[in-house]
Amino acid sequence: MRIEEDIKLGFKDVLIRPKRSTLKSRSQVDLIRRFSFKYSSSFWSGIPIIAANMDTIGTFSMVRSLSKFNILTAVHKYYSLQEWEKFINSSSKDVLNHIIVSMGISNADFLKIKKIFLLSSEIKYICIDVANGYSEHMVSFVKLVRNFFSDKIICAGNVVTGEMVEELILAGADIVKVGIGPGSVCTTRVKTGVGYPQLSAIIECSDAAHGLDGQIISDGGCTVSGDIAKAFGGGADFVMLGGMLSGHNECSGDIIEEKSKKYMLFYGMSSIVAMNRHSGEIAGYRASEGKVAKIPFRGSVDVTIRDILGGLRSSCTYVGAQKLKELTKRTTFIRVSEQENSIFNMFKE
Ligand code: 5GP
């Protein structure tokens, strides 16, 4: 047994220190980033925020709404080939440019994804996604997918430490997805005692990835737009959001009405609800590692996205970053023991 003594930080442990700036207004801030990749020869430019590949969030309807903002959606892996075909046939090139196709690491997933890419060559991104990216099988699977899709942008995860980021990049990933345990409907840390504070994971993993010309996605744990700014400030190239995008028209989930208020269910992908929905039951050897939450229904995701982007632009102006890309360079974190003054939260609608 070993103990690491240095302090690891989450979003709630820091604030970003303001810096002198020549920017006059947040409208001058450019949130678009232009990416080239380690293996794929594709380029992608857009706002590097990604709707999570959860079955409630990564929907075709989310793709349509978020692509208007130049934001990506990681489409969940439960759509049938027929549903993909219908969606692809009815979508413009621009919409398809904002899709990440998710897959697990089974042969069936691989077969299916090959068929999806036969339907369209416009889609650039693949996300190989497992809760625990530390297995040998994951590494060999990334190699297999890289060999077959030599020019796609491949994301793989989830991991939280630099050495595993390097291993996945060397195996063929362009981008590594980082986060174990920070998610809003995740109970991994409680159930297993395993995890890593997300901001430290970002700082350490982005350093490892950038050293090899790779990139990272910070996945999970953002609860407000300030957390997204901290993730980018810490070195994340992309930020993936689940909970912050839940409860909208574009999500999949029934709307429940209680005492004339509307709610929508949002659940973790390894919660009992998700496991019952997709595999019929929970296998005897595994426990649920996800929660179920009832979210007040919020209407169109457009309003939430505008709010997030406004917050992010404002973060950039506070530190004098004219481009989102400059945010990391201009970020100094200060460790704090307080965040929001919550005195009036009890009166909040
Ligand atoms: P959020 O933005 O809601 O904080 O985090 C979203 C992320 O939580 C997802 O992208 C995924 O990585 C993770 N996640 C989703 N469902 C589950 C679950 O059931 N268990 C765990 N451990 N993580 C989950």
GROMACS .gro file of C-alpha atoms and ligand atoms in nm:
model
  373
    1MET     CA    1   0.000   0.000   0.000
    2ARG     CA    2   0.113   0.354  -0.076
    3ILE     CA    3  -0.024   0.696   0.002
    4GLU     CA    4   0.017   0.994  -0.229
    5GLU     CA    5   0.037   1.301  -0.013
    6ASP     CA    6   0.000   1.585  -0.264
    7ILE     CA    7  -0.338   1.747  -0.276
    8LYS     CA    8  -0.575   1.664  -0.563
    9LEU     CA    9  -0.833   1.922  -0.664
   10GLY     CA   10  -1.192   1.922  -0.781
   11PHE     CA   11  -1.376   2.216  -0.941
   12LYS     CA   12  -1.511   2.324  -0.603
   13ASP     CA   13  -1.161   2.367  -0.460
   14VAL     CA   14  -1.049   2.649  -0.688
   15LEU     CA   15  -1.143   2.976  -0.854
   16ILE     CA   16  -0.975   3.141  -1.153
   17ARG     CA   17  -0.783   3.457  -1.069
   18PRO     CA   18  -0.883   3.760  -1.281
   19LYS     CA   19  -0.612   3.921  -1.493
   20ARG     CA   20  -0.564   4.255  -1.665
   21SER     CA   21  -0.711   4.247  -2.010
   22THR     CA   22  -0.745   4.456  -2.323
   23LEU     CA   23  -1.078   4.298  -2.415
   24LYS     CA   24  -1.361   4.550  -2.418
   25SER     CA   25  -1.652   4.312  -2.432
   26ARG     CA   26  -1.731   3.944  -2.407
   27SER     CA   27  -1.864   3.964  -2.763
   28GLN     CA   28  -1.498   3.981  -2.873
   29VAL     CA   29  -1.432   3.633  -2.736
   30ASP     CA   30  -1.397   3.350  -2.988
   31LEU     CA   31  -1.506   3.015  -2.845
   32ILE     CA   32  -1.432   2.827  -3.167
   33ARG     CA   33  -1.124   2.608  -3.161
   34ARG     CA   34  -0.959   2.457  -3.467
   35PHE     CA   35  -0.820   2.110  -3.412
   36SER     CA   36  -0.584   1.887  -3.600
   37PHE     CA   37  -0.515   1.541  -3.464
   38LYS     CA   38  -0.233   1.299  -3.396
   39TYR     CA   39  -0.350   1.022  -3.627
   40SER     CA   40  -0.651   1.142  -3.824
   41SER     CA   41  -0.576   1.387  -4.104
   42SER     CA   42  -0.919   1.547  -4.051
   43PHE     CA   43  -0.961   1.894  -3.911
   44TRP     CA   44  -1.248   1.999  -3.693
   45SER     CA   45  -1.343   2.344  -3.583
   46GLY     CA   46  -1.620   2.428  -3.343
   47ILE     CA   47  -1.699   2.493  -2.979
   48PRO     CA   48  -1.536   2.199  -2.801
   49ILE     CA   49  -1.829   2.105  -2.581
   50ILE     CA   50  -1.982   1.758  -2.617
   51ALA     CA   51  -2.322   1.626  -2.510
   52ALA     CA   52  -2.256   1.298  -2.326
   53ASN     CA   53  -2.324   0.963  -2.487
   54MET     CA   54  -2.585   0.874  -2.226
   55ASP     CA   55  -2.910   0.741  -2.371
   56THR     CA   56  -3.105   1.034  -2.225
   57ILE     CA   57  -2.862   1.300  -2.355
   58GLY     CA   58  -2.680   1.184  -2.670
   59THR     CA   59  -2.991   1.177  -2.891
   60PHE     CA   60  -3.042   1.262  -3.257
   61SER     CA   61  -3.262   1.549  -3.147
   62MET     CA   62  -2.970   1.683  -2.936
   63VAL     CA   63  -2.743   1.662  -3.243
   64ARG     CA   64  -2.983   1.878  -3.443
   65SER     CA   65  -3.008   2.144  -3.174
   66LEU     CA   66  -2.642   2.155  -3.070
   67SER     CA   67  -2.501   2.148  -3.423
   68LYS     CA   68  -2.661   2.492  -3.476
   69PHE     CA   69  -2.428   2.616  -3.203
   70ASN     CA   70  -2.130   2.432  -3.355
   71ILE     CA   71  -2.126   2.193  -3.056
   72LEU     CA   72  -2.072   1.816  -3.069
   73THR     CA   73  -2.300   1.536  -2.953
   74ALA     CA   74  -2.169   1.190  -2.866
   75VAL     CA   75  -2.462   0.983  -2.987
   76HIS     CA   76  -2.542   0.690  -2.758
   77LYS     CA   77  -2.490   0.335  -2.878
   78TYR     CA   78  -2.848   0.214  -2.848
   79TYR     CA   79  -2.992   0.344  -3.176
   80SER     CA   80  -3.060   0.068  -3.427
   81LEU     CA   81  -2.902   0.069  -3.772
   82GLN     CA   82  -3.242   0.156  -3.920
   83GLU     CA   83  -3.266   0.460  -3.693
   84TRP     CA   84  -2.915   0.566  -3.795
   85GLU     CA   85  -2.999   0.525  -4.161
   86LYS     CA   86  -3.310   0.736  -4.129
   87PHE     CA   87  -3.126   1.006  -3.937
   88ILE     CA   88  -2.827   1.019  -4.173
   89ASN     CA   89  -3.050   1.035  -4.481
   90SER     CA   90  -3.236   1.332  -4.341
   91SER     CA   91  -2.934   1.527  -4.214
   92SER     CA   92  -2.711   1.788  -4.377
   93LYS     CA   93  -2.335   1.760  -4.397
   94ASP     CA   94  -2.309   2.026  -4.129
   95VAL     CA   95  -2.523   1.828  -3.884
   96LEU     CA   96  -2.318   1.512  -3.946
   97ASN     CA   97  -2.001   1.709  -3.879
   98HIS     CA   98  -2.116   1.743  -3.517
   99ILE     CA   99  -2.158   1.374  -3.440
  100ILE     CA  100  -1.941   1.140  -3.238
  101VAL     CA  101  -2.049   0.777  -3.276
  102SER     CA  102  -2.018   0.584  -2.949
  103MET     CA  103  -1.931   0.222  -2.911
  104GLY     CA  104  -1.837  -0.024  -2.640
  105ILE     CA  105  -1.564  -0.284  -2.682
  106SER     CA  106  -1.762  -0.586  -2.800
  107ASN     CA  107  -1.746  -0.748  -3.143
  108ALA     CA  108  -2.112  -0.663  -3.192
  109ASP     CA  109  -2.034  -0.294  -3.132
  110PHE     CA  110  -1.753  -0.309  -3.385
  111LEU     CA  111  -1.971  -0.473  -3.649
  112LYS     CA  112  -2.242  -0.214  -3.595
  113ILE     CA  113  -2.011   0.084  -3.615
  114LYS     CA  114  -1.865  -0.044  -3.944
  115LYS     CA  115  -2.217  -0.047  -4.084
  116ILE     CA  116  -2.290   0.304  -3.955
  117PHE     CA  117  -1.980   0.439  -4.129
  118LEU     CA  118  -2.084   0.268  -4.451
  119LEU     CA  119  -2.398   0.484  -4.438
  120SER     CA  120  -2.200   0.808  -4.423
  121SER     CA  121  -1.844   0.916  -4.477
  122GLU     CA  122  -1.920   1.263  -4.340
  123ILE     CA  123  -1.906   1.152  -3.977
  124LYS     CA  124  -1.555   1.201  -3.842
  125TYR     CA  125  -1.556   1.093  -3.480
  126ILE     CA  126  -1.568   0.759  -3.298
  127CYS     CA  127  -1.579   0.728  -2.920
  128ILE     CA  128  -1.472   0.397  -2.767
  129ASP     CA  129  -1.627   0.422  -2.427
  130VAL     CA  130  -1.604   0.202  -2.121
  131ALA     CA  131  -1.648   0.292  -1.754
  132ASN     CA  132  -1.301   0.157  -1.679
  133GLY     CA  133  -1.046   0.220  -1.952
  134TYR     CA  134  -0.765   0.046  -1.768
  135SER     CA  135  -0.805  -0.300  -1.920
  136GLU     CA  136  -0.564  -0.467  -2.162
  137HIS     CA  137  -0.865  -0.547  -2.376
  138MET     CA  138  -0.939  -0.175  -2.409
  139VAL     CA  139  -0.589  -0.108  -2.538
  140SER     CA  140  -0.602  -0.388  -2.795
  141PHE     CA  141  -0.949  -0.278  -2.900
  142VAL     CA  142  -0.828   0.078  -2.963
  143LYS     CA  143  -0.549  -0.068  -3.182
  144LEU     CA  144  -0.804  -0.276  -3.372
  145VAL     CA  145  -1.033   0.022  -3.436
  146ARG     CA  146  -0.737   0.243  -3.536
  147ASN     CA  147  -0.620  -0.021  -3.786
  148PHE     CA  148  -0.962  -0.040  -3.943
  149PHE     CA  149  -1.053   0.330  -3.931
  150SER     CA  150  -0.711   0.478  -4.003
  151ASP     CA  151  -0.845   0.828  -4.070
  152LYS     CA  152  -1.126   0.871  -3.819
  153ILE     CA  153  -1.082   1.084  -3.509
  154ILE     CA  154  -1.081   0.825  -3.232
  155CYS     CA  155  -1.164   0.912  -2.870
  156ALA     CA  156  -1.113   0.648  -2.602
  157GLY     CA  157  -1.171   0.634  -2.229
  158ASN     CA  158  -1.233   0.668  -1.943
  159VAL     CA  159  -0.911   0.698  -1.750
  160VAL     CA  160  -0.771   0.952  -1.500
  161THR     CA  161  -0.395   0.910  -1.494
  162GLY     CA  162  -0.118   1.024  -1.725
  163GLU     CA  163   0.039   0.685  -1.789
  164MET     CA  164  -0.288   0.539  -1.914
  165VAL     CA  165  -0.356   0.845  -2.129
  166GLU     CA  166  -0.020   0.782  -2.294
  167GLU     CA  167  -0.093   0.415  -2.343
  168LEU     CA  168  -0.426   0.484  -2.513
  169ILE     CA  169  -0.274   0.751  -2.738
  170LEU     CA  170   0.011   0.521  -2.835
  171ALA     CA  171  -0.247   0.250  -2.908
  172GLY     CA  172  -0.416   0.480  -3.161
  173ALA     CA  173  -0.647   0.724  -2.981
  174ASP     CA  174  -0.638   1.087  -3.096
  175ILE     CA  175  -0.828   1.199  -2.789
  176VAL     CA  176  -0.856   1.042  -2.444
  177LYS     CA  177  -1.166   1.079  -2.231
  178VAL     CA  178  -1.088   1.159  -1.870
  179GLY     CA  179  -1.307   1.110  -1.564
  180ILE     CA  180  -1.379   0.833  -1.317
  181GLY     CA  181  -1.641   0.908  -1.061
  182PRO     CA  182  -1.720   1.282  -1.094
  183GLY     CA  183  -2.052   1.247  -1.280
  184SER     CA  184  -2.379   1.390  -1.151
  185VAL     CA  185  -2.553   1.052  -1.157
  186CYS     CA  186  -2.248   0.842  -1.083
  187THR     CA  187  -2.198   0.642  -0.765
  188THR     CA  188  -1.866   0.476  -0.855
  189ARG     CA  189  -1.675   0.652  -0.579
  190VAL     CA  190  -1.929   0.542  -0.321
  191LYS     CA  191  -1.968   0.188  -0.448
  192THR     CA  192  -1.601   0.116  -0.518
  193GLY     CA  193  -1.394   0.373  -0.333
  194VAL     CA  194  -1.220   0.443  -0.665
  195GLY     CA  195  -1.191   0.782  -0.835
  196TYR     CA  196  -0.982   1.095  -0.890
  197PRO     CA  197  -1.073   1.462  -0.831
  198GLN     CA  198  -1.162   1.587  -1.176
  199LEU     CA  199  -0.958   1.908  -1.199
  200SER     CA  200  -0.636   1.731  -1.103
  201ALA     CA  201  -0.719   1.452  -1.347
  202ILE     CA  202  -0.757   1.716  -1.620
  203ILE     CA  203  -0.432   1.894  -1.533
  204GLU     CA  204  -0.227   1.573  -1.519
  205CYS     CA  205  -0.390   1.396  -1.814
  206SER     CA  206  -0.383   1.697  -2.048
  207ASP     CA  207  -0.015   1.738  -1.978
  208ALA     CA  208   0.045   1.372  -2.068
  209ALA     CA  209  -0.173   1.393  -2.382
  210HIS     CA  210  -0.031   1.720  -2.511
  211GLY     CA  211   0.321   1.580  -2.473
  212LEU     CA  212   0.226   1.319  -2.733
  213ASP     CA  213   0.026   1.556  -2.959
  214GLY     CA  214  -0.298   1.410  -2.829
  215GLN     CA  215  -0.598   1.578  -2.672
  216ILE     CA  216  -0.834   1.511  -2.383
  217ILE     CA  217  -1.203   1.535  -2.312
  218SER     CA  218  -1.292   1.620  -1.954
  219ASP     CA  219  -1.594   1.399  -1.886
  220GLY     CA  220  -1.822   1.460  -1.593
  221GLY     CA  221  -1.851   1.677  -1.287
  222CYS     CA  222  -1.945   2.013  -1.442
  223THR     CA  223  -2.245   2.156  -1.262
  224VAL     CA  224  -2.228   2.522  -1.372
  225SER     CA  225  -2.060   2.712  -1.656
  226GLY     CA  226  -1.782   2.816  -1.416
  227ASP     CA  227  -1.683   2.448  -1.388
  228ILE     CA  228  -1.660   2.426  -1.768
  229ALA     CA  229  -1.428   2.729  -1.767
  230LYS     CA  230  -1.217   2.563  -1.495
  231ALA     CA  231  -1.198   2.243  -1.702
  232PHE     CA  232  -1.075   2.437  -2.007
  233GLY     CA  233  -0.850   2.646  -1.784
  234GLY     CA  234  -0.697   2.325  -1.643
  235GLY     CA  235  -0.606   2.208  -1.993
  236ALA     CA  236  -0.909   2.015  -2.123
  237ASP     CA  237  -0.942   2.040  -2.501
  238PHE     CA  238  -1.307   1.927  -2.495
  239VAL     CA  239  -1.562   1.918  -2.214
  240MET     CA  240  -1.840   1.659  -2.201
  241LEU     CA  241  -2.169   1.738  -2.027
  242GLY     CA  242  -2.443   1.508  -1.904
  243GLY     CA  243  -2.642   1.653  -1.616
  244MET     CA  244  -2.615   2.016  -1.732
  245LEU     CA  245  -2.798   1.920  -2.052
  246SER     CA  246  -3.059   1.696  -1.888
  247GLY     CA  247  -3.430   1.775  -1.858
  248HIS     CA  248  -3.472   1.935  -2.203
  249ASN     CA  249  -3.697   1.878  -2.503
  250GLU     CA  250  -3.406   1.721  -2.689
  251CYS     CA  251  -3.347   1.454  -2.422
  252SER     CA  252  -3.504   1.114  -2.432
  253GLY     CA  253  -3.722   1.047  -2.133
  254ASP     CA  254  -4.082   1.073  -2.035
  255ILE     CA  255  -4.209   1.393  -1.888
  256ILE     CA  256  -4.379   1.335  -1.555
  257GLU     CA  257  -4.627   1.582  -1.415
  258GLU     CA  258  -4.656   1.618  -1.038
  259LYS     CA  259  -4.861   1.890  -0.866
  260SER     CA  260  -4.871   2.075  -1.199
  261LYS     CA  261  -4.490   2.081  -1.225
  262LYS     CA  262  -4.313   1.895  -1.504
  263TYR     CA  263  -4.013   1.671  -1.450
  264MET     CA  264  -3.796   1.445  -1.663
  265LEU     CA  265  -3.602   1.137  -1.556
  266PHE     CA  266  -3.224   1.144  -1.591
  267TYR     CA  267  -3.021   0.840  -1.495
  268GLY     CA  268  -2.668   0.706  -1.496
  269MET     CA  269  -2.579   0.454  -1.764
  270SER     CA  270  -2.501   0.194  -1.503
  271SER     CA  271  -2.804   0.271  -1.289
  272ILE     CA  272  -3.074   0.011  -1.241
  273VAL     CA  273  -3.302   0.199  -1.481
  274ALA     CA  274  -3.046   0.195  -1.763
  275MET     CA  275  -2.948  -0.166  -1.707
  276ASN     CA  276  -3.309  -0.277  -1.704
  277ARG     CA  277  -3.376  -0.080  -2.017
  278HIS     CA  278  -3.081  -0.205  -2.220
  279SER     CA  279  -2.987  -0.546  -2.092
  280GLY     CA  280  -3.317  -0.660  -1.949
  281GLU     CA  281  -3.177  -0.705  -1.601
  282ILE     CA  282  -2.871  -0.650  -1.384
  283ALA     CA  283  -2.618  -0.931  -1.421
  284GLY     CA  284  -2.571  -1.117  -1.092
  285TYR     CA  285  -2.204  -1.020  -1.058
  286ARG     CA  286  -2.244  -0.643  -1.085
  287ALA     CA  287  -2.392  -0.365  -0.874
  288SER     CA  288  -2.552  -0.046  -0.997
  289GLU     CA  289  -2.304   0.244  -1.012
  290GLY     CA  290  -2.550   0.509  -1.116
  291LYS     CA  291  -2.830   0.720  -0.974
  292VAL     CA  292  -3.170   0.818  -1.103
  293ALA     CA  293  -3.269   1.185  -1.077
  294LYS     CA  294  -3.593   1.368  -1.142
  295ILE     CA  295  -3.504   1.693  -1.320
  296PRO     CA  296  -3.741   1.991  -1.339
  297PHE     CA  297  -3.831   2.012  -1.708
  298ARG     CA  298  -3.649   2.303  -1.874
  299GLY     CA  299  -3.781   2.321  -2.232
  300SER     CA  300  -3.545   2.383  -2.522
  301VAL     CA  301  -3.173   2.319  -2.472
  302ASP     CA  302  -3.099   2.639  -2.669
  303VAL     CA  303  -3.163   2.855  -2.363
  304THR     CA  304  -2.926   2.649  -2.147
  305ILE     CA  305  -2.657   2.650  -2.415
  306ARG     CA  306  -2.676   3.029  -2.456
  307ASP     CA  307  -2.636   3.063  -2.083
  308ILE     CA  308  -2.334   2.828  -2.079
  309LEU     CA  309  -2.166   3.002  -2.371
  310GLY     CA  310  -2.231   3.344  -2.218
  311GLY     CA  311  -2.069   3.228  -1.895
  312LEU     CA  312  -1.770   3.090  -2.080
  313ARG     CA  313  -1.721   3.410  -2.280
  314SER     CA  314  -1.732   3.603  -1.957
  315SER     CA  315  -1.467   3.375  -1.800
  316CYS     CA  316  -1.243   3.447  -2.097
  317THR     CA  317  -1.286   3.824  -2.059
  318TYR     CA  318  -1.200   3.809  -1.688
  319VAL     CA  319  -0.859   3.663  -1.769
  320GLY     CA  320  -0.803   3.843  -2.099
  321ALA     CA  321  -0.833   3.539  -2.326
  322GLN     CA  322  -0.962   3.651  -2.663
  323LYS     CA  323  -0.982   3.292  -2.776
  324LEU     CA  324  -1.091   2.989  -2.579
  325LYS     CA  325  -0.760   2.831  -2.675
  326GLU     CA  326  -0.578   3.098  -2.470
  327LEU     CA  327  -0.775   3.024  -2.154
  328THR     CA  328  -0.536   2.760  -2.019
  329LYS     CA  329  -0.234   2.982  -2.067
  330ARG     CA  330  -0.408   3.268  -1.891
  331THR     CA  331  -0.546   3.063  -1.603
  332THR     CA  332  -0.406   3.082  -1.252
  333PHE     CA  333  -0.610   2.878  -1.008
  334ILE     CA  334  -0.636   2.989  -0.652
  335ARG     CA  335  -0.733   2.735  -0.391
  336VAL     CA  336  -1.041   2.840  -0.199
  337SER     CA  337  -1.272   2.710   0.067
  338GLU     CA  338  -1.578   2.897  -0.052
  339GLN     CA  339  -1.757   2.933  -0.385
  340GLU     CA  340  -2.105   3.079  -0.421
  341ASN     CA  341  -2.266   3.291  -0.153
  342SER     CA  342  -2.579   3.085  -0.111
  343ILE     CA  343  -2.765   3.300   0.140
  344PHE     CA  344  -3.063   3.366  -0.091
  345ASN     CA  345  -3.074   3.028  -0.264
  346MET     CA  346  -3.372   2.927  -0.057
  347PHE     CA  347  -3.577   3.192  -0.237
  348LYS     CA  348  -3.461   3.085  -0.581
  349GLU     CA  349  -3.727   2.967  -0.824
  3505GP     P1  350  -2.215   1.484  -1.565
  3505GP     O1  351  -2.190   1.583  -1.672
  3505GP     O2  352  -2.360   1.446  -1.555
  3505GP     O3  353  -2.157   1.523  -1.433
  3505GP     O4  354  -2.133   1.353  -1.606
  3505GP     C1  355  -2.161   1.283  -1.724
  3505GP     C2  356  -2.073   1.161  -1.729
  3505GP     O5  357  -2.100   1.072  -1.620
  3505GP     C3  358  -2.095   1.072  -1.851
  3505GP     O6  359  -2.039   1.123  -1.968
  3505GP     C4  360  -2.031   0.941  -1.804
  3505GP     O7  361  -1.892   0.941  -1.822
  3505GP     C5  362  -2.060   0.941  -1.657
  3505GP     N1  363  -2.170   0.849  -1.625
  3505GP     C6  364  -2.291   0.841  -1.684
  3505GP     N2  365  -2.367   0.745  -1.626
  3505GP     C7  366  -2.292   0.690  -1.529
  3505GP     C8  367  -2.315   0.586  -1.435
  3505GP     O8  368  -2.420   0.525  -1.426
  3505GP     N3  369  -2.210   0.556  -1.353
  3505GP     C9  370  -2.091   0.621  -1.360
  3505GP     N4  371  -1.995   0.584  -1.278
  3505GP     N5  372  -2.068   0.724  -1.444
  3505GP    C10  373  -2.167   0.756  -1.528
   0.00000   0.00000   0.00000
